[in-house]
Amino acid sequence: MSNPVQPGSLTGKRALVTGSSRGIGADTVSYLAEGGARVVVNYRNKEARALKLVAAIEAKGGSAIAVGADLTDESSVTELFDTIAAEFGGLDILVMNASGGMESGMAEDYAMQLNRDAQVKLLTAALPLLAPGARVVFVTSHQAHFIHTAETMPEYLQVALSKRAGEDALRAMVPELTQKGIEFVVVSGDMIEGTITATLLERANPGAIGQRKEAAGRLYNVSEFAAEVAAAAVEPVPEDNTRYVGDVSGFLA
Ligand SMILES: NC(=O)c1ccc[n+]([C@@H]2O[C@H](COP(=O)([O-])OP(=O)(O)OC[C@H]3O[C@@H](n4cnc5c(N)ncnc54)[C@H](OP(=O)(O)O)[C@@H]3O)[C@@H](O)[C@H]2O)c1
């Protein structure tokens, strides 16, 4: 996949992508680093994986640091931003990619804790570091964005409801962000082939990916979707602060 971020166009910029040690987040943070941004690879537990990505970015001439933080742990988030303040002095791009809620053994309201409450706390904690001209991107799925008008698979329902609640809570912050000169974009995408989420949903609903693919015409893969997320961080803010990736016609009421 080609990088939508022009080489050197982000020189002097500083970016954090949450949940970026693997998958969509890892490709997004790599695209931003290739564009010249100094980046933070945020991981929850897997430090070794994050350090490997940092090394890969540096090997290509980029600049990156790995910072661990569980976004549902407020003190951990405080430490994350303290580290960024000390290392970078501020942030120009914040990509809110980390997500979850289908993990087993978590509290009943874990999806809401992570996808709504932790996202609002994260953005609130980031505000002192975001100067006018900064960009915030929230990553979500069509299945979550349209959950109030289009059905989803039962295994994904709590995640979808919580991500939509998170999106709504973040959108409610747009007036405050605008006042501070900070731009906000939601990126909504269809199921992404090759992700753990899509694999879990396919396992519970055999044929689901094939059906979505047929209905949508095509599905994006991880690097293609990450390129859209990276583009959302640098291109002009779209109408209604929303960048749709892939077909949405099947979700419209
Ligand atoms: N998968 C899809 O089909 C699809 C479709 C459309 C949109 N999206 C959106 O794209 C984004 C990335 O999706 P994905 O499928 O790559 O997600 P994912 O596999 O579920 O995980 C994304 C990242 O979030 C991190 N994370 C989870 N809980 C965390 C916590 N409490 N604190 C810090 N980090 C945490 C994970 O870290 P660990 O590695 O440590 O678990 C992982 O790196 C999400 O916002 C998702 O809604 C996904």
PDB file of C-alpha atoms and ligand atoms in Angstrom:
ATOM      1  CA  MET A   1       0.000   0.000   0.000  1.00  0.00           C
ATOM      2  CA  SER A   2       1.401   3.411  -0.835  1.00  0.00           C
ATOM      3  CA  ASN A   3       1.742   5.929   1.948  1.00  0.00           C
ATOM      4  CA  PRO A   4      -0.686   8.888   1.569  1.00  0.00           C
ATOM      5  CA  VAL A   5       1.618  11.015   3.736  1.00  0.00           C
ATOM      6  CA  GLN A   6       4.237  12.767   1.595  1.00  0.00           C
ATOM      7  CA  PRO A   7       7.827  12.182   2.713  1.00  0.00           C
ATOM      8  CA  GLY A   8       9.003  15.095   4.813  1.00  0.00           C
ATOM      9  CA  SER A   9       5.537  16.666   5.038  1.00  0.00           C
ATOM     10  CA  LEU A  10       5.386  15.923   8.781  1.00  0.00           C
ATOM     11  CA  THR A  11       8.917  16.989   9.634  1.00  0.00           C
ATOM     12  CA  GLY A  12       8.840  18.693  13.021  1.00  0.00           C
ATOM     13  CA  LYS A  13       5.439  17.180  13.887  1.00  0.00           C
ATOM     14  CA  ARG A  14       4.815  14.831  16.803  1.00  0.00           C
ATOM     15  CA  ALA A  15       2.250  12.016  16.709  1.00  0.00           C
ATOM     16  CA  LEU A  16       0.755   9.472  19.091  1.00  0.00           C
ATOM     17  CA  VAL A  17      -1.231   6.495  17.817  1.00  0.00           C
ATOM     18  CA  THR A  18      -2.863   4.512  20.608  1.00  0.00           C
ATOM     19  CA  GLY A  19      -2.716   0.724  20.352  1.00  0.00           C
ATOM     20  CA  SER A  20       0.016   0.908  17.728  1.00  0.00           C
ATOM     21  CA  SER A  21       2.256  -2.070  18.432  1.00  0.00           C
ATOM     22  CA  ARG A  22       0.332  -4.176  15.930  1.00  0.00           C
ATOM     23  CA  GLY A  23      -2.241  -4.188  13.142  1.00  0.00           C
ATOM     24  CA  ILE A  24      -3.956  -1.020  11.955  1.00  0.00           C
ATOM     25  CA  GLY A  25      -2.281   1.137  14.606  1.00  0.00           C
ATOM     26  CA  ALA A  26       1.202  -0.141  13.733  1.00  0.00           C
ATOM     27  CA  ASP A  27       0.758   0.577  10.020  1.00  0.00           C
ATOM     28  CA  THR A  28      -0.728   4.007  10.778  1.00  0.00           C
ATOM     29  CA  VAL A  29       2.128   5.037  13.054  1.00  0.00           C
ATOM     30  CA  SER A  30       4.621   3.781  10.439  1.00  0.00           C
ATOM     31  CA  TYR A  31       3.008   5.910   7.697  1.00  0.00           C
ATOM     32  CA  LEU A  32       3.180   8.992   9.918  1.00  0.00           C
ATOM     33  CA  ALA A  33       6.833   8.265  10.763  1.00  0.00           C
ATOM     34  CA  GLU A  34       7.650   7.861   7.064  1.00  0.00           C
ATOM     35  CA  GLY A  35       6.126  11.298   6.564  1.00  0.00           C
ATOM     36  CA  GLY A  36       8.724  12.671   8.960  1.00  0.00           C
ATOM     37  CA  ALA A  37       6.788  12.847  12.237  1.00  0.00           C
ATOM     38  CA  ARG A  38       8.393  11.817  15.501  1.00  0.00           C
ATOM     39  CA  VAL A  39       6.009   9.141  16.729  1.00  0.00           C
ATOM     40  CA  VAL A  40       4.920   7.395  19.900  1.00  0.00           C
ATOM     41  CA  VAL A  41       4.188   3.687  19.560  1.00  0.00           C
ATOM     42  CA  ASN A  42       1.731   2.974  22.375  1.00  0.00           C
ATOM     43  CA  TYR A  43       1.351  -0.591  23.604  1.00  0.00           C
ATOM     44  CA  ARG A  44      -0.577  -2.154  26.464  1.00  0.00           C
ATOM     45  CA  ASN A  45       1.619  -5.106  27.530  1.00  0.00           C
ATOM     46  CA  LYS A  46       3.738  -6.143  24.615  1.00  0.00           C
ATOM     47  CA  GLU A  47       6.831  -3.974  25.019  1.00  0.00           C
ATOM     48  CA  ALA A  48       9.026  -6.259  22.887  1.00  0.00           C
ATOM     49  CA  ARG A  49       6.649  -5.964  19.940  1.00  0.00           C
ATOM     50  CA  ALA A  50       6.529  -2.172  20.281  1.00  0.00           C
ATOM     51  CA  LEU A  51      10.330  -1.941  20.490  1.00  0.00           C
ATOM     52  CA  LYS A  52      10.614  -4.055  17.340  1.00  0.00           C
ATOM     53  CA  LEU A  53       8.386  -1.572  15.509  1.00  0.00           C
ATOM     54  CA  VAL A  54      10.418   1.358  16.868  1.00  0.00           C
ATOM     55  CA  ALA A  55      13.567  -0.336  15.523  1.00  0.00           C
ATOM     56  CA  ALA A  56      11.906  -0.883  12.131  1.00  0.00           C
ATOM     57  CA  ILE A  57      10.885   2.798  11.956  1.00  0.00           C
ATOM     58  CA  GLU A  58      14.400   3.905  12.929  1.00  0.00           C
ATOM     59  CA  ALA A  59      15.939   1.552  10.366  1.00  0.00           C
ATOM     60  CA  LYS A  60      14.021   3.485   7.702  1.00  0.00           C
ATOM     61  CA  GLY A  61      15.358   6.779   9.033  1.00  0.00           C
ATOM     62  CA  GLY A  62      12.350   7.642  11.188  1.00  0.00           C
ATOM     63  CA  SER A  63      12.140   8.668  14.836  1.00  0.00           C
ATOM     64  CA  ALA A  64      10.004   6.797  17.360  1.00  0.00           C
ATOM     65  CA  ILE A  65       9.657   5.920  21.019  1.00  0.00           C
ATOM     66  CA  ALA A  66       7.603   3.145  22.620  1.00  0.00           C
ATOM     67  CA  VAL A  67       5.458   4.057  25.612  1.00  0.00           C
ATOM     68  CA  GLY A  68       3.337   1.521  27.482  1.00  0.00           C
ATOM     69  CA  ALA A  69      -0.080   2.522  28.801  1.00  0.00           C
ATOM     70  CA  ASP A  70      -3.338   0.761  29.564  1.00  0.00           C
ATOM     71  CA  LEU A  71      -5.888   3.368  28.498  1.00  0.00           C
ATOM     72  CA  THR A  72      -8.402   2.171  31.102  1.00  0.00           C
ATOM     73  CA  ASP A  73      -5.900   3.014  33.856  1.00  0.00           C
ATOM     74  CA  GLU A  74      -5.885   6.762  34.547  1.00  0.00           C
ATOM     75  CA  SER A  75      -2.473   6.822  36.203  1.00  0.00           C
ATOM     76  CA  SER A  76      -1.053   4.947  33.248  1.00  0.00           C
ATOM     77  CA  VAL A  77      -2.500   7.570  30.870  1.00  0.00           C
ATOM     78  CA  THR A  78      -1.060  10.364  33.022  1.00  0.00           C
ATOM     79  CA  GLU A  79       2.370   8.708  32.787  1.00  0.00           C
ATOM     80  CA  LEU A  80       1.955   8.375  29.014  1.00  0.00           C
ATOM     81  CA  PHE A  81       1.401  12.108  28.572  1.00  0.00           C
ATOM     82  CA  ASP A  82       4.083  13.006  31.142  1.00  0.00           C
ATOM     83  CA  THR A  83       6.533  10.990  29.045  1.00  0.00           C
ATOM     84  CA  ILE A  84       5.366  12.631  25.813  1.00  0.00           C
ATOM     85  CA  ALA A  85       5.630  16.093  27.401  1.00  0.00           C
ATOM     86  CA  ALA A  86       9.168  15.327  28.570  1.00  0.00           C
ATOM     87  CA  GLU A  87      10.319  13.693  25.300  1.00  0.00           C
ATOM     88  CA  PHE A  88       8.439  15.717  22.657  1.00  0.00           C
ATOM     89  CA  GLY A  89       7.154  18.815  24.483  1.00  0.00           C
ATOM     90  CA  GLY A  90       3.735  18.521  22.805  1.00  0.00           C
ATOM     91  CA  LEU A  91       1.636  16.667  20.242  1.00  0.00           C
ATOM     92  CA  ASP A  92       0.429  17.626  16.770  1.00  0.00           C
ATOM     93  CA  ILE A  93      -1.432  14.424  15.862  1.00  0.00           C
ATOM     94  CA  LEU A  94      -3.374  12.131  18.186  1.00  0.00           C
ATOM     95  CA  VAL A  95      -4.848   9.012  16.584  1.00  0.00           C
ATOM     96  CA  MET A  96      -7.280   7.232  18.895  1.00  0.00           C
ATOM     97  CA  ASN A  97      -7.041   3.744  17.445  1.00  0.00           C
ATOM     98  CA  ALA A  98      -6.946   1.455  20.496  1.00  0.00           C
ATOM     99  CA  SER A  99     -10.149  -0.449  20.965  1.00  0.00           C
ATOM    100  CA  GLY A 100     -11.465  -3.638  22.496  1.00  0.00           C
ATOM    101  CA  GLY A 101     -14.310  -5.242  24.370  1.00  0.00           C
ATOM    102  CA  MET A 102     -14.420  -8.755  22.964  1.00  0.00           C
ATOM    103  CA  GLU A 103     -11.699 -10.003  25.345  1.00  0.00           C
ATOM    104  CA  SER A 104     -12.814 -12.743  27.733  1.00  0.00           C
ATOM    105  CA  GLY A 105     -12.604 -12.401  31.510  1.00  0.00           C
ATOM    106  CA  MET A 106     -13.151  -8.634  31.640  1.00  0.00           C
ATOM    107  CA  ALA A 107     -15.753  -6.695  33.656  1.00  0.00           C
ATOM    108  CA  GLU A 108     -19.228  -6.611  32.125  1.00  0.00           C
ATOM    109  CA  ASP A 109     -18.906  -2.922  31.267  1.00  0.00           C
ATOM    110  CA  TYR A 110     -15.333  -3.177  30.013  1.00  0.00           C
ATOM    111  CA  ALA A 111     -16.222  -2.253  26.429  1.00  0.00           C
ATOM    112  CA  MET A 112     -17.850   0.990  27.666  1.00  0.00           C
ATOM    113  CA  GLN A 113     -14.887   1.659  29.986  1.00  0.00           C
ATOM    114  CA  LEU A 114     -12.391   1.363  27.145  1.00  0.00           C
ATOM    115  CA  ASN A 115     -14.276   2.601  24.095  1.00  0.00           C
ATOM    116  CA  ARG A 116     -16.130   5.517  25.693  1.00  0.00           C
ATOM    117  CA  ASP A 117     -14.830   6.517  29.116  1.00  0.00           C
ATOM    118  CA  ALA A 118     -11.125   5.919  28.468  1.00  0.00           C
ATOM    119  CA  GLN A 119     -11.297   7.739  25.108  1.00  0.00           C
ATOM    120  CA  VAL A 120     -12.833  10.846  26.674  1.00  0.00           C
ATOM    121  CA  LYS A 121     -10.275  10.768  29.499  1.00  0.00           C
ATOM    122  CA  LEU A 122      -7.471  10.281  26.992  1.00  0.00           C
ATOM    123  CA  LEU A 123      -8.457  13.272  24.899  1.00  0.00           C
ATOM    124  CA  THR A 124      -9.036  15.402  27.995  1.00  0.00           C
ATOM    125  CA  ALA A 125      -5.588  14.468  29.312  1.00  0.00           C
ATOM    126  CA  ALA A 126      -4.041  15.201  25.899  1.00  0.00           C
ATOM    127  CA  LEU A 127      -5.524  18.706  25.592  1.00  0.00           C
ATOM    128  CA  PRO A 128      -2.704  20.574  27.373  1.00  0.00           C
ATOM    129  CA  LEU A 129      -0.257  19.091  24.846  1.00  0.00           C
ATOM    130  CA  LEU A 130      -2.326  19.868  21.733  1.00  0.00           C
ATOM    131  CA  ALA A 131      -1.634  23.303  20.265  1.00  0.00           C
ATOM    132  CA  PRO A 132      -3.778  25.158  17.689  1.00  0.00           C
ATOM    133  CA  GLY A 133      -3.527  23.318  14.367  1.00  0.00           C
ATOM    134  CA  ALA A 134      -3.325  19.893  16.037  1.00  0.00           C
ATOM    135  CA  ARG A 135      -5.442  17.055  14.659  1.00  0.00           C
ATOM    136  CA  VAL A 136      -7.331  14.343  16.570  1.00  0.00           C
ATOM    137  CA  VAL A 137      -8.535  11.227  14.729  1.00  0.00           C
ATOM    138  CA  PHE A 138     -10.937   8.695  16.253  1.00  0.00           C
ATOM    139  CA  VAL A 139     -11.031   5.314  14.523  1.00  0.00           C
ATOM    140  CA  THR A 140     -14.249   3.317  14.403  1.00  0.00           C
ATOM    141  CA  SER A 141     -16.157   0.804  12.317  1.00  0.00           C
ATOM    142  CA  HIS A 142     -19.277   1.196  10.177  1.00  0.00           C
ATOM    143  CA  GLN A 143     -20.805  -1.528  12.379  1.00  0.00           C
ATOM    144  CA  ALA A 144     -20.341   0.808  15.374  1.00  0.00           C
ATOM    145  CA  HIS A 145     -20.934   4.161  13.678  1.00  0.00           C
ATOM    146  CA  PHE A 146     -24.286   2.987  12.278  1.00  0.00           C
ATOM    147  CA  ILE A 147     -25.287   0.771  15.222  1.00  0.00           C
ATOM    148  CA  HIS A 148     -28.445   2.788  15.946  1.00  0.00           C
ATOM    149  CA  THR A 149     -29.777   2.226  12.418  1.00  0.00           C
ATOM    150  CA  ALA A 150     -28.165  -1.012  11.203  1.00  0.00           C
ATOM    151  CA  GLU A 151     -27.985  -4.390  12.948  1.00  0.00           C
ATOM    152  CA  THR A 152     -24.686  -6.048  13.727  1.00  0.00           C
ATOM    153  CA  MET A 153     -23.554  -9.484  14.840  1.00  0.00           C
ATOM    154  CA  PRO A 154     -24.471 -10.293  18.466  1.00  0.00           C
ATOM    155  CA  GLU A 155     -20.808 -10.905  19.405  1.00  0.00           C
ATOM    156  CA  TYR A 156     -19.972  -7.330  18.329  1.00  0.00           C
ATOM    157  CA  LEU A 157     -23.015  -5.553  19.774  1.00  0.00           C
ATOM    158  CA  GLN A 158     -21.454  -4.343  23.062  1.00  0.00           C
ATOM    159  CA  VAL A 159     -18.350  -3.151  21.231  1.00  0.00           C
ATOM    160  CA  ALA A 160     -20.461  -1.364  18.621  1.00  0.00           C
ATOM    161  CA  LEU A 161     -22.657   0.364  21.220  1.00  0.00           C
ATOM    162  CA  SER A 162     -19.644   1.411  23.286  1.00  0.00           C
ATOM    163  CA  LYS A 163     -17.674   2.699  20.307  1.00  0.00           C
ATOM    164  CA  ARG A 164     -20.671   4.713  19.124  1.00  0.00           C
ATOM    165  CA  ALA A 165     -21.084   6.074  22.664  1.00  0.00           C
ATOM    166  CA  GLY A 166     -17.383   6.985  22.603  1.00  0.00           C
ATOM    167  CA  GLU A 167     -17.759   8.682  19.238  1.00  0.00           C
ATOM    168  CA  ASP A 168     -20.768  10.671  20.481  1.00  0.00           C
ATOM    169  CA  ALA A 169     -18.933  11.721  23.659  1.00  0.00           C
ATOM    170  CA  LEU A 170     -15.906  12.855  21.636  1.00  0.00           C
ATOM    171  CA  ARG A 171     -18.099  14.730  19.141  1.00  0.00           C
ATOM    172  CA  ALA A 172     -19.614  16.563  22.113  1.00  0.00           C
ATOM    173  CA  MET A 173     -16.090  17.899  22.745  1.00  0.00           C
ATOM    174  CA  VAL A 174     -15.792  19.389  19.236  1.00  0.00           C
ATOM    175  CA  PRO A 175     -16.891  22.916  20.285  1.00  0.00           C
ATOM    176  CA  GLU A 176     -14.163  22.941  22.958  1.00  0.00           C
ATOM    177  CA  LEU A 177     -11.625  21.546  20.468  1.00  0.00           C
ATOM    178  CA  THR A 178     -12.622  24.099  17.830  1.00  0.00           C
ATOM    179  CA  GLN A 179     -12.211  26.908  20.337  1.00  0.00           C
ATOM    180  CA  LYS A 180      -8.656  25.692  20.928  1.00  0.00           C
ATOM    181  CA  GLY A 181      -7.996  25.401  17.178  1.00  0.00           C
ATOM    182  CA  ILE A 182      -7.829  21.599  17.322  1.00  0.00           C
ATOM    183  CA  GLU A 183      -9.355  19.650  14.414  1.00  0.00           C
ATOM    184  CA  PHE A 184     -11.301  16.399  14.839  1.00  0.00           C
ATOM    185  CA  VAL A 185     -11.993  13.590  12.367  1.00  0.00           C
ATOM    186  CA  VAL A 186     -13.814  10.283  12.805  1.00  0.00           C
ATOM    187  CA  VAL A 187     -12.665   7.518  10.440  1.00  0.00           C
ATOM    188  CA  SER A 188     -15.291   4.827   9.943  1.00  0.00           C
ATOM    189  CA  GLY A 189     -14.452   1.646   8.073  1.00  0.00           C
ATOM    190  CA  ASP A 190     -16.097  -1.637   7.158  1.00  0.00           C
ATOM    191  CA  MET A 191     -14.758  -4.972   8.459  1.00  0.00           C
ATOM    192  CA  ILE A 192     -11.028  -5.159   7.808  1.00  0.00           C
ATOM    193  CA  GLU A 193      -9.708  -8.414   6.431  1.00  0.00           C
ATOM    194  CA  GLY A 194      -6.895 -10.002   8.396  1.00  0.00           C
ATOM    195  CA  THR A 195      -7.698  -8.462  11.802  1.00  0.00           C
ATOM    196  CA  ILE A 196      -8.316 -10.412  14.995  1.00  0.00           C
ATOM    197  CA  THR A 197     -11.781  -8.845  15.312  1.00  0.00           C
ATOM    198  CA  ALA A 198     -12.799  -9.944  11.823  1.00  0.00           C
ATOM    199  CA  THR A 199     -11.373 -13.421  12.458  1.00  0.00           C
ATOM    200  CA  LEU A 200     -13.314 -13.772  15.737  1.00  0.00           C
ATOM    201  CA  LEU A 201     -16.537 -12.578  14.109  1.00  0.00           C
ATOM    202  CA  GLU A 202     -16.035 -14.950  11.167  1.00  0.00           C
ATOM    203  CA  ARG A 203     -15.479 -17.843  13.576  1.00  0.00           C
ATOM    204  CA  ALA A 204     -18.765 -17.077  15.365  1.00  0.00           C
ATOM    205  CA  ASN A 205     -20.615 -16.336  12.120  1.00  0.00           C
ATOM    206  CA  PRO A 206     -19.112 -18.489   9.352  1.00  0.00           C
ATOM    207  CA  GLY A 207     -19.438 -16.725   6.014  1.00  0.00           C
ATOM    208  CA  ALA A 208     -19.825 -13.251   7.532  1.00  0.00           C
ATOM    209  CA  ILE A 209     -16.735 -11.817   5.854  1.00  0.00           C
ATOM    210  CA  GLY A 210     -17.681 -13.261   2.487  1.00  0.00           C
ATOM    211  CA  GLN A 211     -21.166 -11.774   2.795  1.00  0.00           C
ATOM    212  CA  ARG A 212     -19.834  -8.330   3.715  1.00  0.00           C
ATOM    213  CA  LYS A 213     -17.346  -8.497   0.881  1.00  0.00           C
ATOM    214  CA  GLU A 214     -20.074  -9.320  -1.599  1.00  0.00           C
ATOM    215  CA  ALA A 215     -22.386  -6.608  -0.271  1.00  0.00           C
ATOM    216  CA  ALA A 216     -19.659  -3.950  -0.147  1.00  0.00           C
ATOM    217  CA  GLY A 217     -17.940  -4.896  -3.403  1.00  0.00           C
ATOM    218  CA  ARG A 218     -14.602  -5.102  -1.603  1.00  0.00           C
ATOM    219  CA  LEU A 219     -13.146  -4.994   1.883  1.00  0.00           C
ATOM    220  CA  TYR A 220      -9.996  -3.116   2.894  1.00  0.00           C
ATOM    221  CA  ASN A 221      -7.009  -4.881   4.376  1.00  0.00           C
ATOM    222  CA  VAL A 222      -4.981  -3.620   7.349  1.00  0.00           C
ATOM    223  CA  SER A 223      -2.438  -1.548   5.410  1.00  0.00           C
ATOM    224  CA  GLU A 224      -5.106  -0.036   3.129  1.00  0.00           C
ATOM    225  CA  PHE A 225      -7.282   0.999   6.070  1.00  0.00           C
ATOM    226  CA  ALA A 226      -4.275   2.326   7.987  1.00  0.00           C
ATOM    227  CA  ALA A 227      -3.435   4.477   4.947  1.00  0.00           C
ATOM    228  CA  GLU A 228      -6.930   5.995   5.210  1.00  0.00           C
ATOM    229  CA  VAL A 229      -6.413   6.671   8.920  1.00  0.00           C
ATOM    230  CA  ALA A 230      -3.055   8.329   8.217  1.00  0.00           C
ATOM    231  CA  ALA A 231      -4.651  10.365   5.431  1.00  0.00           C
ATOM    232  CA  ALA A 232      -7.353  11.494   7.870  1.00  0.00           C
ATOM    233  CA  ALA A 233      -4.595  12.874  10.079  1.00  0.00           C
ATOM    234  CA  VAL A 234      -3.210  15.133   7.334  1.00  0.00           C
ATOM    235  CA  GLU A 235      -5.917  15.875   4.757  1.00  0.00           C
ATOM    236  CA  PRO A 236      -8.563  18.616   5.139  1.00  0.00           C
ATOM    237  CA  VAL A 237     -11.319  17.816   7.661  1.00  0.00           C
ATOM    238  CA  PRO A 238     -14.243  16.217   5.768  1.00  0.00           C
ATOM    239  CA  GLU A 239     -17.897  17.185   6.016  1.00  0.00           C
ATOM    240  CA  ASP A 240     -19.440  16.397   9.402  1.00  0.00           C
ATOM    241  CA  ASN A 241     -15.913  15.551  10.611  1.00  0.00           C
ATOM    242  CA  THR A 242     -16.371  12.059   9.176  1.00  0.00           C
ATOM    243  CA  ARG A 243     -14.235  10.082   6.735  1.00  0.00           C
ATOM    244  CA  TYR A 244     -16.021   6.976   5.475  1.00  0.00           C
ATOM    245  CA  VAL A 245     -13.796   4.209   4.167  1.00  0.00           C
ATOM    246  CA  GLY A 246     -15.457   1.782   1.796  1.00  0.00           C
ATOM    247  CA  ASP A 247     -19.097   1.311   0.939  1.00  0.00           C
ATOM    248  CA  VAL A 248     -21.708   2.616   3.405  1.00  0.00           C
ATOM    249  CA  SER A 249     -24.854   2.053   1.361  1.00  0.00           C
ATOM    250  CA  GLY A 250     -25.689  -1.177   3.217  1.00  0.00           C
ATOM    251  CA  PHE A 251     -25.705   0.708   6.528  1.00  0.00           C
ATOM    252  CA  LEU A 252     -27.982   3.574   5.577  1.00  0.00           C
ATOM    253  CA  ALA A 253     -31.539   3.270   6.857  1.00  0.00           C
TER     254      ALA A 253
HETATM  255  N1  LIG B   1     -10.911  -4.958  12.809  1.00  0.00           N
HETATM  256  C1  LIG B   1     -11.799  -4.439  12.012  1.00  0.00           C
HETATM  257  O1  LIG B   1     -12.433  -5.138  11.189  1.00  0.00           O
HETATM  258  C2  LIG B   1     -12.069  -2.956  12.051  1.00  0.00           C
HETATM  259  C3  LIG B   1     -12.964  -2.393  11.127  1.00  0.00           C
HETATM  260  C4  LIG B   1     -13.199  -1.032  11.161  1.00  0.00           C
HETATM  261  C5  LIG B   1     -12.600  -0.251  12.120  1.00  0.00           C
HETATM  262  N2  LIG B   1     -11.741  -0.819  13.019  1.00  0.00           N
HETATM  263  C6  LIG B   1     -11.155   0.037  14.042  1.00  0.00           C
HETATM  264  O2  LIG B   1      -9.758   0.114  13.871  1.00  0.00           O
HETATM  265  C7  LIG B   1      -9.117   0.229  15.143  1.00  0.00           C
HETATM  266  C8  LIG B   1      -8.084  -0.858  15.282  1.00  0.00           C
HETATM  267  O3  LIG B   1      -8.740  -2.086  15.115  1.00  0.00           O
HETATM  268  P1  LIG B   1      -8.040  -3.479  15.338  1.00  0.00           P
HETATM  269  O4  LIG B   1      -8.932  -4.499  14.741  1.00  0.00           O
HETATM  270  O5  LIG B   1      -6.604  -3.401  14.934  1.00  0.00           O
HETATM  271  O6  LIG B   1      -8.189  -3.548  16.928  1.00  0.00           O
HETATM  272  P2  LIG B   1      -7.664  -4.588  17.977  1.00  0.00           P
HETATM  273  O7  LIG B   1      -6.968  -5.684  17.283  1.00  0.00           O
HETATM  274  O8  LIG B   1      -8.807  -4.963  18.813  1.00  0.00           O
HETATM  275  O9  LIG B   1      -6.645  -3.753  18.879  1.00  0.00           O
HETATM  276  C9  LIG B   1      -6.199  -2.488  18.595  1.00  0.00           C
HETATM  277  C10 LIG B   1      -5.118  -2.090  19.555  1.00  0.00           C
HETATM  278  O10 LIG B   1      -5.720  -1.596  20.756  1.00  0.00           O
HETATM  279  C11 LIG B   1      -4.884  -1.929  21.819  1.00  0.00           C
HETATM  280  N3  LIG B   1      -5.600  -1.932  23.094  1.00  0.00           N
HETATM  281  C12 LIG B   1      -6.656  -2.689  23.446  1.00  0.00           C
HETATM  282  N4  LIG B   1      -7.024  -2.419  24.692  1.00  0.00           N
HETATM  283  C13 LIG B   1      -6.184  -1.458  25.160  1.00  0.00           C
HETATM  284  C14 LIG B   1      -6.039  -0.774  26.395  1.00  0.00           C
HETATM  285  N5  LIG B   1      -6.845  -1.009  27.418  1.00  0.00           N
HETATM  286  N6  LIG B   1      -5.042   0.137  26.512  1.00  0.00           N
HETATM  287  C15 LIG B   1      -4.204   0.380  25.476  1.00  0.00           C
HETATM  288  N7  LIG B   1      -4.285  -0.241  24.288  1.00  0.00           N
HETATM  289  C16 LIG B   1      -5.264  -1.151  24.145  1.00  0.00           C
HETATM  290  C17 LIG B   1      -4.371  -3.299  21.456  1.00  0.00           C
HETATM  291  O11 LIG B   1      -3.223  -3.555  22.193  1.00  0.00           O
HETATM  292  P3  LIG B   1      -2.782  -5.062  22.562  1.00  0.00           P
HETATM  293  O12 LIG B   1      -2.050  -5.547  21.348  1.00  0.00           O
HETATM  294  O13 LIG B   1      -1.897  -4.889  23.726  1.00  0.00           O
HETATM  295  O14 LIG B   1      -4.009  -5.840  22.864  1.00  0.00           O
HETATM  296  C18 LIG B   1      -4.145  -3.174  19.965  1.00  0.00           C
HETATM  297  O15 LIG B   1      -2.831  -2.740  19.697  1.00  0.00           O
HETATM  298  C19 LIG B   1     -10.224   0.145  16.192  1.00  0.00           C
HETATM  299  O16 LIG B   1     -10.566   1.418  16.648  1.00  0.00           O
HETATM  300  C20 LIG B   1     -11.367  -0.497  15.434  1.00  0.00           C
HETATM  301  O17 LIG B   1     -12.635  -0.142  15.942  1.00  0.00           O
HETATM  302  C21 LIG B   1     -11.455  -2.146  13.006  1.00  0.00           C
END
